[in-house]
mmCIF file with all atom_site columns, C-alpha atoms in Angstrom:
data_model
loop_
_atom_site.group_PDB
_atom_site.id
_atom_site.type_symbol
_atom_site.label_atom_id
_atom_site.label_alt_id
_atom_site.label_comp_id
_atom_site.label_asym_id
_atom_site.label_entity_id
_atom_site.label_seq_id
_atom_site.pdbx_PDB_ins_code
_atom_site.Cartn_x
_atom_site.Cartn_y
_atom_site.Cartn_z
_atom_site.occupancy
_atom_site.B_iso_or_equiv
_atom_site.pdbx_formal_charge
_atom_site.auth_seq_id
_atom_site.auth_comp_id
_atom_site.auth_asym_id
_atom_site.auth_atom_id
_atom_site.pdbx_PDB_model_num
ATOM 1   C CA . SER A 1 1   ? -28.570 18.688  36.533 1.00 0.00 ? 1   SER A CA 1
ATOM 2   C CA . GLN A 1 2   ? -28.089 15.136  34.363 1.00 0.00 ? 2   GLN A CA 1
ATOM 3   C CA . GLN A 1 3   ? -30.884 12.643  35.917 1.00 0.00 ? 3   GLN A CA 1
ATOM 4   C CA . GLY A 1 4   ? -29.041 9.617   35.882 1.00 0.00 ? 4   GLY A CA 1
ATOM 5   C CA . GLU A 1 5   ? -25.440 8.241   35.446 1.00 0.00 ? 5   GLU A CA 1
ATOM 6   C CA . GLU A 1 6   ? -23.900 5.522   33.844 1.00 0.00 ? 6   GLU A CA 1
ATOM 7   C CA . ASP A 1 7   ? -21.216 3.021   35.509 1.00 0.00 ? 7   ASP A CA 1
ATOM 8   C CA . PRO A 1 8   ? -18.087 2.135   34.199 1.00 0.00 ? 8   PRO A CA 1
ATOM 9   C CA . GLN A 1 9   ? -17.736 5.197   32.214 1.00 0.00 ? 9   GLN A CA 1
ATOM 10  C CA . ALA A 1 10  ? -15.196 2.934   29.901 1.00 0.00 ? 10  ALA A CA 1
ATOM 11  C CA . LEU A 1 11  ? -15.476 -0.393  28.895 1.00 0.00 ? 11  LEU A CA 1
ATOM 12  C CA . SER A 1 12  ? -13.180 -2.722  26.957 1.00 0.00 ? 12  SER A CA 1
ATOM 13  C CA . ILE A 1 13  ? -13.830 -6.363  26.497 1.00 0.00 ? 13  ILE A CA 1
ATOM 14  C CA . GLN A 1 14  ? -12.583 -9.059  24.147 1.00 0.00 ? 14  GLN A CA 1
ATOM 15  C CA . GLU A 1 15  ? -14.962 -10.151 21.199 1.00 0.00 ? 15  GLU A CA 1
ATOM 16  C CA . GLY A 1 16  ? -17.482 -13.002 22.906 1.00 0.00 ? 16  GLY A CA 1
ATOM 17  C CA . GLU A 1 17  ? -17.453 -12.342 25.658 1.00 0.00 ? 17  GLU A CA 1
ATOM 18  C CA . ASN A 1 18  ? -21.027 -10.074 28.655 1.00 0.00 ? 18  ASN A CA 1
ATOM 19  C CA . ALA A 1 19  ? -20.920 -6.387  28.772 1.00 0.00 ? 19  ALA A CA 1
ATOM 20  C CA . THR A 1 20  ? -22.420 -5.349  31.616 1.00 0.00 ? 20  THR A CA 1
ATOM 21  C CA . MET A 1 21  ? -22.982 -1.959  32.693 1.00 0.00 ? 21  MET A CA 1
ATOM 22  C CA . ASN A 1 22  ? -25.012 0.135   34.804 1.00 0.00 ? 22  ASN A CA 1
ATOM 23  C CA . CYS A 1 23  ? -26.878 3.222   35.776 1.00 0.00 ? 23  CYS A CA 1
ATOM 24  C CA . SER A 1 24  ? -28.492 4.910   38.645 1.00 0.00 ? 24  SER A CA 1
ATOM 25  C CA . TYR A 1 25  ? -31.073 7.376   39.000 1.00 0.00 ? 25  TYR A CA 1
ATOM 26  C CA . LYS A 1 26  ? -32.145 10.364  41.354 1.00 0.00 ? 26  LYS A CA 1
ATOM 27  C CA . THR A 1 27  ? -36.869 10.996  40.967 1.00 0.00 ? 27  THR A CA 1
ATOM 28  C CA . SER A 1 28  ? -38.691 9.149   40.232 1.00 0.00 ? 28  SER A CA 1
ATOM 29  C CA . ILE A 1 29  ? -39.710 7.626   36.719 1.00 0.00 ? 29  ILE A CA 1
ATOM 30  C CA . ASN A 1 30  ? -42.427 6.277   33.860 1.00 0.00 ? 30  ASN A CA 1
ATOM 31  C CA . ASN A 1 31  ? -39.703 4.548   32.275 1.00 0.00 ? 31  ASN A CA 1
ATOM 32  C CA . LEU A 1 32  ? -36.631 3.565   31.590 1.00 0.00 ? 32  LEU A CA 1
ATOM 33  C CA . GLN A 1 33  ? -34.742 3.458   28.741 1.00 0.00 ? 33  GLN A CA 1
ATOM 34  C CA . TRP A 1 34  ? -31.587 2.753   26.618 1.00 0.00 ? 34  TRP A CA 1
ATOM 35  C CA . TYR A 1 35  ? -29.911 4.267   23.272 1.00 0.00 ? 35  TYR A CA 1
ATOM 36  C CA . ARG A 1 36  ? -26.493 3.382   21.572 1.00 0.00 ? 36  ARG A CA 1
ATOM 37  C CA . GLN A 1 37  ? -24.555 5.525   19.228 1.00 0.00 ? 37  GLN A CA 1
ATOM 38  C CA . ASN A 1 38  ? -22.014 5.278   17.639 1.00 0.00 ? 38  ASN A CA 1
ATOM 39  C CA . SER A 1 39  ? -18.906 7.626   17.001 1.00 0.00 ? 39  SER A CA 1
ATOM 40  C CA . GLY A 1 40  ? -20.035 10.407  14.873 1.00 0.00 ? 40  GLY A CA 1
ATOM 41  C CA . ARG A 1 41  ? -23.873 8.985   14.339 1.00 0.00 ? 41  ARG A CA 1
ATOM 42  C CA . GLY A 1 42  ? -27.733 10.336  16.705 1.00 0.00 ? 42  GLY A CA 1
ATOM 43  C CA . LEU A 1 43  ? -28.566 8.133   18.833 1.00 0.00 ? 43  LEU A CA 1
ATOM 44  C CA . VAL A 1 44  ? -30.456 4.614   18.304 1.00 0.00 ? 44  VAL A CA 1
ATOM 45  C CA . HIS A 1 45  ? -32.908 3.561   20.252 1.00 0.00 ? 45  HIS A CA 1
ATOM 46  C CA . LEU A 1 46  ? -32.678 0.043   22.238 1.00 0.00 ? 46  LEU A CA 1
ATOM 47  C CA . ILE A 1 47  ? -35.760 -0.590  25.235 1.00 0.00 ? 47  ILE A CA 1
ATOM 48  C CA . LEU A 1 48  ? -37.113 0.200   27.100 1.00 0.00 ? 48  LEU A CA 1
ATOM 49  C CA . ILE A 1 49  ? -38.818 -1.169  30.667 1.00 0.00 ? 49  ILE A CA 1
ATOM 50  C CA . ARG A 1 50  ? -41.317 0.450   32.383 1.00 0.00 ? 50  ARG A CA 1
ATOM 51  C CA . SER A 1 51  ? -41.193 0.888   36.029 1.00 0.00 ? 51  SER A CA 1
ATOM 52  C CA . ASN A 1 52  ? -43.742 -1.878  37.061 1.00 0.00 ? 52  ASN A CA 1
ATOM 53  C CA . GLU A 1 53  ? -41.365 -4.091  34.908 1.00 0.00 ? 53  GLU A CA 1
ATOM 54  C CA . ARG A 1 54  ? -37.981 -5.646  36.283 1.00 0.00 ? 54  ARG A CA 1
ATOM 55  C CA . GLU A 1 55  ? -36.493 -6.985  33.776 1.00 0.00 ? 55  GLU A CA 1
ATOM 56  C CA . LYS A 1 56  ? -37.052 -7.317  29.836 1.00 0.00 ? 56  LYS A CA 1
ATOM 57  C CA . HIS A 1 57  ? -34.688 -8.817  26.939 1.00 0.00 ? 57  HIS A CA 1
ATOM 58  C CA . SER A 1 58  ? -34.283 -8.339  23.139 1.00 0.00 ? 58  SER A CA 1
ATOM 59  C CA . GLY A 1 59  ? -32.258 -9.924  21.436 1.00 0.00 ? 59  GLY A CA 1
ATOM 60  C CA . ARG A 1 60  ? -28.452 -10.232 23.040 1.00 0.00 ? 60  ARG A CA 1
ATOM 61  C CA . LEU A 1 61  ? -29.675 -7.525  25.520 1.00 0.00 ? 61  LEU A CA 1
ATOM 62  C CA . ARG A 1 62  ? -31.397 -7.833  28.860 1.00 0.00 ? 62  ARG A CA 1
ATOM 63  C CA . VAL A 1 63  ? -32.470 -4.969  30.496 1.00 0.00 ? 63  VAL A CA 1
ATOM 64  C CA . THR A 1 64  ? -33.190 -4.813  34.854 1.00 0.00 ? 64  THR A CA 1
ATOM 65  C CA . LEU A 1 65  ? -34.740 -2.043  36.537 1.00 0.00 ? 65  LEU A CA 1
ATOM 66  C CA . ASP A 1 66  ? -34.297 -1.357  40.275 1.00 0.00 ? 66  ASP A CA 1
ATOM 67  C CA . THR A 1 67  ? -37.520 0.738   41.030 1.00 0.00 ? 67  THR A CA 1
ATOM 68  C CA . SER A 1 68  ? -35.731 0.664   45.104 1.00 0.00 ? 68  SER A CA 1
ATOM 69  C CA . LYS A 1 69  ? -32.414 1.513   44.211 1.00 0.00 ? 69  LYS A CA 1
ATOM 70  C CA . LYS A 1 70  ? -33.235 3.489   41.491 1.00 0.00 ? 70  LYS A CA 1
ATOM 71  C CA . SER A 1 71  ? -30.508 1.749   38.781 1.00 0.00 ? 71  SER A CA 1
ATOM 72  C CA . SER A 1 72  ? -30.972 -0.364  35.583 1.00 0.00 ? 72  SER A CA 1
ATOM 73  C CA . SER A 1 73  ? -28.338 -2.791  34.205 1.00 0.00 ? 73  SER A CA 1
ATOM 74  C CA . LEU A 1 74  ? -27.859 -3.341  30.282 1.00 0.00 ? 74  LEU A CA 1
ATOM 75  C CA . LEU A 1 75  ? -26.397 -6.502  29.602 1.00 0.00 ? 75  LEU A CA 1
ATOM 76  C CA . ILE A 1 76  ? -25.224 -7.044  26.419 1.00 0.00 ? 76  ILE A CA 1
ATOM 77  C CA . THR A 1 77  ? -24.298 -10.901 25.916 1.00 0.00 ? 77  THR A CA 1
ATOM 78  C CA . ALA A 1 78  ? -21.885 -12.027 22.979 1.00 0.00 ? 78  ALA A CA 1
ATOM 79  C CA . SER A 1 79  ? -20.737 -9.032  22.115 1.00 0.00 ? 79  SER A CA 1
ATOM 80  C CA . ARG A 1 80  ? -19.114 -8.240  18.931 1.00 0.00 ? 80  ARG A CA 1
ATOM 81  C CA . ALA A 1 81  ? -16.787 -6.160  16.795 1.00 0.00 ? 81  ALA A CA 1
ATOM 82  C CA . ALA A 1 82  ? -20.364 -4.209  16.106 1.00 0.00 ? 82  ALA A CA 1
ATOM 83  C CA . ASP A 1 83  ? -21.014 -2.403  19.185 1.00 0.00 ? 83  ASP A CA 1
ATOM 84  C CA . THR A 1 84  ? -18.598 -0.923  19.732 1.00 0.00 ? 84  THR A CA 1
ATOM 85  C CA . ALA A 1 85  ? -20.188 2.746   20.687 1.00 0.00 ? 85  ALA A CA 1
ATOM 86  C CA . SER A 1 86  ? -21.838 4.693   22.771 1.00 0.00 ? 86  SER A CA 1
ATOM 87  C CA . TYR A 1 87  ? -24.099 3.492   25.451 1.00 0.00 ? 87  TYR A CA 1
ATOM 88  C CA . PHE A 1 88  ? -26.988 5.642   27.057 1.00 0.00 ? 88  PHE A CA 1
ATOM 89  C CA . CYS A 1 89  ? -29.107 6.168   29.372 1.00 0.00 ? 89  CYS A CA 1
ATOM 90  C CA . ALA A 1 90  ? -32.527 7.890   30.132 1.00 0.00 ? 90  ALA A CA 1
ATOM 91  C CA . THR A 1 91  ? -35.337 8.179   31.948 1.00 0.00 ? 91  THR A CA 1
ATOM 92  C CA . VAL A 1 92  ? -39.198 9.921   31.618 1.00 0.00 ? 92  VAL A CA 1
ATOM 93  C CA . PRO A 1 93  ? -39.850 10.584  35.569 1.00 0.00 ? 93  PRO A CA 1
ATOM 94  C CA . ARG A 1 94  ? -43.374 10.288  36.361 1.00 0.00 ? 94  ARG A CA 1
ATOM 95  C CA . SER A 1 95  ? -43.911 14.671  36.712 1.00 0.00 ? 95  SER A CA 1
ATOM 96  C CA . ASN A 1 96  ? -43.197 15.092  33.080 1.00 0.00 ? 96  ASN A CA 1
ATOM 97  C CA . ASP A 1 97  ? -43.394 12.599  30.448 1.00 0.00 ? 97  ASP A CA 1
ATOM 98  C CA . TYR A 1 98  ? -42.238 14.654  27.615 1.00 0.00 ? 98  TYR A CA 1
ATOM 99  C CA . LYS A 1 99  ? -38.963 14.738  28.970 1.00 0.00 ? 99  LYS A CA 1
ATOM 100 C CA . LEU A 1 100 ? -36.247 11.930  28.894 1.00 0.00 ? 100 LEU A CA 1
ATOM 101 C CA . SER A 1 101 ? -33.064 12.975  31.006 1.00 0.00 ? 101 SER A CA 1
ATOM 102 C CA . PHE A 1 102 ? -29.812 11.375  29.555 1.00 0.00 ? 102 PHE A CA 1
ATOM 103 C CA . GLY A 1 103 ? -26.829 10.104  31.294 1.00 0.00 ? 103 GLY A CA 1
ATOM 104 C CA . ALA A 1 104 ? -23.040 10.660  30.632 1.00 0.00 ? 104 ALA A CA 1
ATOM 105 C CA . GLY A 1 105 ? -22.907 7.539   28.844 1.00 0.00 ? 105 GLY A CA 1
ATOM 106 C CA . THR A 1 106 ? -20.092 3.913   28.754 1.00 0.00 ? 106 THR A CA 1
ATOM 107 C CA . THR A 1 107 ? -18.126 3.918   25.569 1.00 0.00 ? 107 THR A CA 1
ATOM 108 C CA . VAL A 1 108 ? -17.944 -0.011  25.128 1.00 0.00 ? 108 VAL A CA 1
ATOM 109 C CA . THR A 1 109 ? -14.644 -1.290  23.223 1.00 0.00 ? 109 THR A CA 1
ATOM 110 C CA . VAL A 1 110 ? -15.060 -4.596  21.982 1.00 0.00 ? 110 VAL A CA 1
ATOM 111 C CA . ARG A 1 111 ? -11.738 -5.722  21.116 1.00 0.00 ? 111 ARG A CA 1
ATOM 112 C CA . ALA A 1 112 ? -11.426 -8.739  18.266 1.00 0.00 ? 112 ALA A CA 1
ATOM 113 C CA . ASN B 2 1   ? -39.194 6.729   5.440  1.00 0.00 ? 1   ASN B CA 1
ATOM 114 C CA . ALA B 2 2   ? -36.764 9.582   5.824  1.00 0.00 ? 2   ALA B CA 1
ATOM 115 C CA . GLY B 2 3   ? -37.739 9.821   10.128 1.00 0.00 ? 3   GLY B CA 1
ATOM 116 C CA . VAL B 2 4   ? -35.568 13.028  11.282 1.00 0.00 ? 4   VAL B CA 1
ATOM 117 C CA . THR B 2 5   ? -33.773 15.424  9.223  1.00 0.00 ? 5   THR B CA 1
ATOM 118 C CA . GLN B 2 6   ? -31.381 18.135  10.411 1.00 0.00 ? 6   GLN B CA 1
ATOM 119 C CA . THR B 2 7   ? -30.251 20.716  7.842  1.00 0.00 ? 7   THR B CA 1
ATOM 120 C CA . PRO B 2 8   ? -27.032 21.549  8.199  1.00 0.00 ? 8   PRO B CA 1
ATOM 121 C CA . LYS B 2 9   ? -24.179 18.807  9.091  1.00 0.00 ? 9   LYS B CA 1
ATOM 122 C CA . PHE B 2 10  ? -21.967 21.066  10.093 1.00 0.00 ? 10  PHE B CA 1
ATOM 123 C CA . GLN B 2 11  ? -21.540 24.864  10.977 1.00 0.00 ? 11  GLN B CA 1
ATOM 124 C CA . VAL B 2 12  ? -18.857 27.426  11.693 1.00 0.00 ? 12  VAL B CA 1
ATOM 125 C CA . LEU B 2 13  ? -19.650 30.574  13.595 1.00 0.00 ? 13  LEU B CA 1
ATOM 126 C CA . LYS B 2 14  ? -18.271 33.261  14.584 1.00 0.00 ? 14  LYS B CA 1
ATOM 127 C CA . THR B 2 15  ? -18.485 35.016  17.669 1.00 0.00 ? 15  THR B CA 1
ATOM 128 C CA . GLY B 2 16  ? -21.393 36.799  17.758 1.00 0.00 ? 16  GLY B CA 1
ATOM 129 C CA . GLN B 2 17  ? -23.576 35.572  14.656 1.00 0.00 ? 17  GLN B CA 1
ATOM 130 C CA . SER B 2 18  ? -26.926 34.216  14.549 1.00 0.00 ? 18  SER B CA 1
ATOM 131 C CA . MET B 2 19  ? -27.882 31.215  12.797 1.00 0.00 ? 19  MET B CA 1
ATOM 132 C CA . THR B 2 20  ? -31.143 28.482  12.655 1.00 0.00 ? 20  THR B CA 1
ATOM 133 C CA . LEU B 2 21  ? -30.337 25.065  12.702 1.00 0.00 ? 21  LEU B CA 1
ATOM 134 C CA . GLN B 2 22  ? -33.886 23.299  10.819 1.00 0.00 ? 22  GLN B CA 1
ATOM 135 C CA . CYS B 2 23  ? -35.392 19.956  11.658 1.00 0.00 ? 23  CYS B CA 1
ATOM 136 C CA . ALA B 2 24  ? -37.989 18.507  10.531 1.00 0.00 ? 24  ALA B CA 1
ATOM 137 C CA . GLN B 2 25  ? -39.620 14.601  10.822 1.00 0.00 ? 25  GLN B CA 1
ATOM 138 C CA . ASP B 2 26  ? -42.074 12.913  9.082  1.00 0.00 ? 26  ASP B CA 1
ATOM 139 C CA . MET B 2 27  ? -43.693 10.570  11.799 1.00 0.00 ? 27  MET B CA 1
ATOM 140 C CA . ASN B 2 28  ? -46.771 12.797  12.024 1.00 0.00 ? 28  ASN B CA 1
ATOM 141 C CA . HIS B 2 29  ? -45.879 12.915  16.305 1.00 0.00 ? 29  HIS B CA 1
ATOM 142 C CA . ASN B 2 30  ? -46.782 15.719  18.208 1.00 0.00 ? 30  ASN B CA 1
ATOM 143 C CA . SER B 2 31  ? -44.059 16.331  20.007 1.00 0.00 ? 31  SER B CA 1
ATOM 144 C CA . MET B 2 32  ? -39.965 17.197  18.795 1.00 0.00 ? 32  MET B CA 1
ATOM 145 C CA . TYR B 2 33  ? -37.285 17.824  21.051 1.00 0.00 ? 33  TYR B CA 1
ATOM 146 C CA . TRP B 2 34  ? -33.887 19.895  20.627 1.00 0.00 ? 34  TRP B CA 1
ATOM 147 C CA . TYR B 2 35  ? -30.875 18.285  22.715 1.00 0.00 ? 35  TYR B CA 1
ATOM 148 C CA . ARG B 2 36  ? -27.358 19.046  22.630 1.00 0.00 ? 36  ARG B CA 1
ATOM 149 C CA . GLN B 2 37  ? -23.312 16.904  23.235 1.00 0.00 ? 37  GLN B CA 1
ATOM 150 C CA . ASP B 2 38  ? -20.568 18.065  24.965 1.00 0.00 ? 38  ASP B CA 1
ATOM 151 C CA . PRO B 2 39  ? -17.571 16.155  25.099 1.00 0.00 ? 39  PRO B CA 1
ATOM 152 C CA . GLY B 2 40  ? -18.815 13.437  28.217 1.00 0.00 ? 40  GLY B CA 1
ATOM 153 C CA . MET B 2 41  ? -21.761 14.340  29.097 1.00 0.00 ? 41  MET B CA 1
ATOM 154 C CA . GLY B 2 42  ? -24.273 12.951  27.049 1.00 0.00 ? 42  GLY B CA 1
ATOM 155 C CA . LEU B 2 43  ? -27.018 14.767  25.541 1.00 0.00 ? 43  LEU B CA 1
ATOM 156 C CA . ARG B 2 44  ? -28.922 18.162  27.773 1.00 0.00 ? 44  ARG B CA 1
ATOM 157 C CA . LEU B 2 45  ? -32.335 19.386  27.048 1.00 0.00 ? 45  LEU B CA 1
ATOM 158 C CA . ILE B 2 46  ? -32.483 22.769  25.299 1.00 0.00 ? 46  ILE B CA 1
ATOM 159 C CA . TYR B 2 47  ? -36.271 23.089  24.600 1.00 0.00 ? 47  TYR B CA 1
ATOM 160 C CA . TYR B 2 48  ? -38.694 20.629  23.717 1.00 0.00 ? 48  TYR B CA 1
ATOM 161 C CA . SER B 2 49  ? -42.540 21.112  21.994 1.00 0.00 ? 49  SER B CA 1
ATOM 162 C CA . ALA B 2 50  ? -45.295 19.158  23.022 1.00 0.00 ? 50  ALA B CA 1
ATOM 163 C CA . SER B 2 51  ? -47.560 19.945  20.096 1.00 0.00 ? 51  SER B CA 1
ATOM 164 C CA . GLU B 2 52  ? -48.014 22.457  17.470 1.00 0.00 ? 52  GLU B CA 1
ATOM 165 C CA . GLY B 2 53  ? -48.060 26.241  18.505 1.00 0.00 ? 53  GLY B CA 1
ATOM 166 C CA . THR B 2 54  ? -45.830 25.216  22.283 1.00 0.00 ? 54  THR B CA 1
ATOM 167 C CA . THR B 2 55  ? -42.554 24.990  23.156 1.00 0.00 ? 55  THR B CA 1
ATOM 168 C CA . ASP B 2 56  ? -41.031 24.833  26.286 1.00 0.00 ? 56  ASP B CA 1
ATOM 169 C CA . LYS B 2 57  ? -37.785 24.796  28.362 1.00 0.00 ? 57  LYS B CA 1
ATOM 170 C CA . GLY B 2 58  ? -35.318 22.360  28.896 1.00 0.00 ? 58  GLY B CA 1
ATOM 171 C CA . GLU B 2 59  ? -32.240 22.455  30.767 1.00 0.00 ? 59  GLU B CA 1
ATOM 172 C CA . VAL B 2 60  ? -30.245 24.173  28.741 1.00 0.00 ? 60  VAL B CA 1
ATOM 173 C CA . PRO B 2 61  ? -32.644 27.265  27.620 1.00 0.00 ? 61  PRO B CA 1
ATOM 174 C CA . ASN B 2 62  ? -30.287 29.915  27.487 1.00 0.00 ? 62  ASN B CA 1
ATOM 175 C CA . GLY B 2 63  ? -28.950 31.519  23.995 1.00 0.00 ? 63  GLY B CA 1
ATOM 176 C CA . TYR B 2 64  ? -31.465 28.847  22.390 1.00 0.00 ? 64  TYR B CA 1
ATOM 177 C CA . ASN B 2 65  ? -34.345 30.489  20.325 1.00 0.00 ? 65  ASN B CA 1
ATOM 178 C CA . VAL B 2 66  ? -37.338 27.350  19.477 1.00 0.00 ? 66  VAL B CA 1
ATOM 179 C CA . SER B 2 67  ? -40.310 27.925  16.362 1.00 0.00 ? 67  SER B CA 1
ATOM 180 C CA . ARG B 2 68  ? -42.584 25.572  15.707 1.00 0.00 ? 68  ARG B CA 1
ATOM 181 C CA . LEU B 2 69  ? -43.466 25.665  12.355 1.00 0.00 ? 69  LEU B CA 1
ATOM 182 C CA . ASN B 2 70  ? -46.025 23.732  11.755 1.00 0.00 ? 70  ASN B CA 1
ATOM 183 C CA . LYS B 2 71  ? -46.579 19.911  13.209 1.00 0.00 ? 71  LYS B CA 1
ATOM 184 C CA . ARG B 2 72  ? -43.491 18.759  10.556 1.00 0.00 ? 72  ARG B CA 1
ATOM 185 C CA . GLU B 2 73  ? -40.966 21.683  11.466 1.00 0.00 ? 73  GLU B CA 1
ATOM 186 C CA . PHE B 2 74  ? -38.990 22.595  14.440 1.00 0.00 ? 74  PHE B CA 1
ATOM 187 C CA . SER B 2 75  ? -35.913 25.475  14.573 1.00 0.00 ? 75  SER B CA 1
ATOM 188 C CA . LEU B 2 76  ? -33.990 26.526  17.201 1.00 0.00 ? 76  LEU B CA 1
ATOM 189 C CA . ARG B 2 77  ? -31.464 29.226  16.902 1.00 0.00 ? 77  ARG B CA 1
ATOM 190 C CA . LEU B 2 78  ? -28.975 31.131  18.155 1.00 0.00 ? 78  LEU B CA 1
ATOM 191 C CA . GLU B 2 79  ? -29.275 34.396  18.184 1.00 0.00 ? 79  GLU B CA 1
ATOM 192 C CA . SER B 2 80  ? -25.403 36.215  19.131 1.00 0.00 ? 80  SER B CA 1
ATOM 193 C CA . ALA B 2 81  ? -22.993 32.500  19.103 1.00 0.00 ? 81  ALA B CA 1
ATOM 194 C CA . ALA B 2 82  ? -20.535 32.294  22.296 1.00 0.00 ? 82  ALA B CA 1
ATOM 195 C CA . PRO B 2 83  ? -17.948 29.587  22.172 1.00 0.00 ? 83  PRO B CA 1
ATOM 196 C CA . SER B 2 84  ? -19.596 27.353  25.393 1.00 0.00 ? 84  SER B CA 1
ATOM 197 C CA . GLN B 2 85  ? -22.073 27.123  22.493 1.00 0.00 ? 85  GLN B CA 1
ATOM 198 C CA . THR B 2 86  ? -19.852 25.117  20.154 1.00 0.00 ? 86  THR B CA 1
ATOM 199 C CA . SER B 2 87  ? -21.286 22.113  20.183 1.00 0.00 ? 87  SER B CA 1
ATOM 200 C CA . VAL B 2 88  ? -22.953 19.152  18.507 1.00 0.00 ? 88  VAL B CA 1
ATOM 201 C CA . TYR B 2 89  ? -26.834 19.188  18.216 1.00 0.00 ? 89  TYR B CA 1
ATOM 202 C CA . PHE B 2 90  ? -29.345 16.869  18.292 1.00 0.00 ? 90  PHE B CA 1
ATOM 203 C CA . CYS B 2 91  ? -33.605 16.878  17.453 1.00 0.00 ? 91  CYS B CA 1
ATOM 204 C CA . ALA B 2 92  ? -35.976 14.231  17.771 1.00 0.00 ? 92  ALA B CA 1
ATOM 205 C CA . ALA B 2 93  ? -39.782 13.159  18.277 1.00 0.00 ? 93  ALA B CA 1
ATOM 206 C CA . PRO B 2 94  ? -41.461 9.825   18.296 1.00 0.00 ? 94  PRO B CA 1
ATOM 207 C CA . GLY B 2 95  ? -41.420 7.471   16.579 1.00 0.00 ? 95  GLY B CA 1
ATOM 208 C CA . THR B 2 96  ? -44.650 5.664   15.401 1.00 0.00 ? 96  THR B CA 1
ATOM 209 C CA . GLY B 2 97  ? -44.660 2.895   17.949 1.00 0.00 ? 97  GLY B CA 1
ATOM 210 C CA . SER B 2 98  ? -44.623 3.964   21.877 1.00 0.00 ? 98  SER B CA 1
ATOM 211 C CA . SER B 2 99  ? -44.725 8.053   22.453 1.00 0.00 ? 99  SER B CA 1
ATOM 212 C CA . TYR B 2 100 ? -41.571 7.374   24.723 1.00 0.00 ? 100 TYR B CA 1
ATOM 213 C CA . GLU B 2 101 ? -38.481 6.190   22.662 1.00 0.00 ? 101 GLU B CA 1
ATOM 214 C CA . GLN B 2 102 ? -37.087 8.920   20.596 1.00 0.00 ? 102 GLN B CA 1
ATOM 215 C CA . TYR B 2 103 ? -36.025 8.471   16.949 1.00 0.00 ? 103 TYR B CA 1
ATOM 216 C CA . PHE B 2 104 ? -32.745 11.286  16.376 1.00 0.00 ? 104 PHE B CA 1
ATOM 217 C CA . GLY B 2 105 ? -31.463 12.814  13.590 1.00 0.00 ? 105 GLY B CA 1
ATOM 218 C CA . PRO B 2 106 ? -28.299 13.104  12.496 1.00 0.00 ? 106 PRO B CA 1
ATOM 219 C CA . GLY B 2 107 ? -26.608 16.531  14.044 1.00 0.00 ? 107 GLY B CA 1
ATOM 220 C CA . THR B 2 108 ? -25.675 19.156  13.716 1.00 0.00 ? 108 THR B CA 1
ATOM 221 C CA . ARG B 2 109 ? -21.737 19.782  14.339 1.00 0.00 ? 109 ARG B CA 1
ATOM 222 C CA . LEU B 2 110 ? -21.364 23.260  15.123 1.00 0.00 ? 110 LEU B CA 1
ATOM 223 C CA . THR B 2 111 ? -18.036 25.380  15.888 1.00 0.00 ? 111 THR B CA 1
ATOM 224 C CA . VAL B 2 112 ? -17.948 28.950  17.179 1.00 0.00 ? 112 VAL B CA 1
ATOM 225 C CA . THR B 2 113 ? -14.776 30.401  16.919 1.00 0.00 ? 113 THR B CA 1
#
């Protein structure tokens, strides 16, 4: 079974708006990562947040992590058409830091 | 710097046929991974190799075998393909920075009829 679950499954926003998606997971983690996948392409790493961190920024991306609730959120500010993609959270468990477990993803469509 | 390369990009097999998917990385990292991606299910780990000479099962290993040929190459073999193995297959390896961040190949789209 997959470790993470994203919510919502799909999101449609206007260019310039913010997009927020959430990820919940089940077991203790070493870190949590977010990846982007454009249609028909491989995944691209966006950002990593360690279990002892609560918030991290990278450009227009803001990630939060609440280990007590086993949840994370990804915020994309001032969205652009190029942000249209699927976004996946992935967790590295404390029990085996070689394994990366992915959620089913959130599909984001940014309308011009 | 090509990162992670995979061949072939597309493949159509008949049920029962065999094939090997090839993956190579030029980031000189010890670990490599094979995933499959089915619609609506995200990526699931098939096998991984923590270092040259070692391989371990992931979440969905049945029907697959792997070989870590050397530090650079990690192949995935389907001995007797089944329609349930129709999927997109991705190889990945950590980058030169954090060993946790994975770089993915472009994928192999496999259809089994």
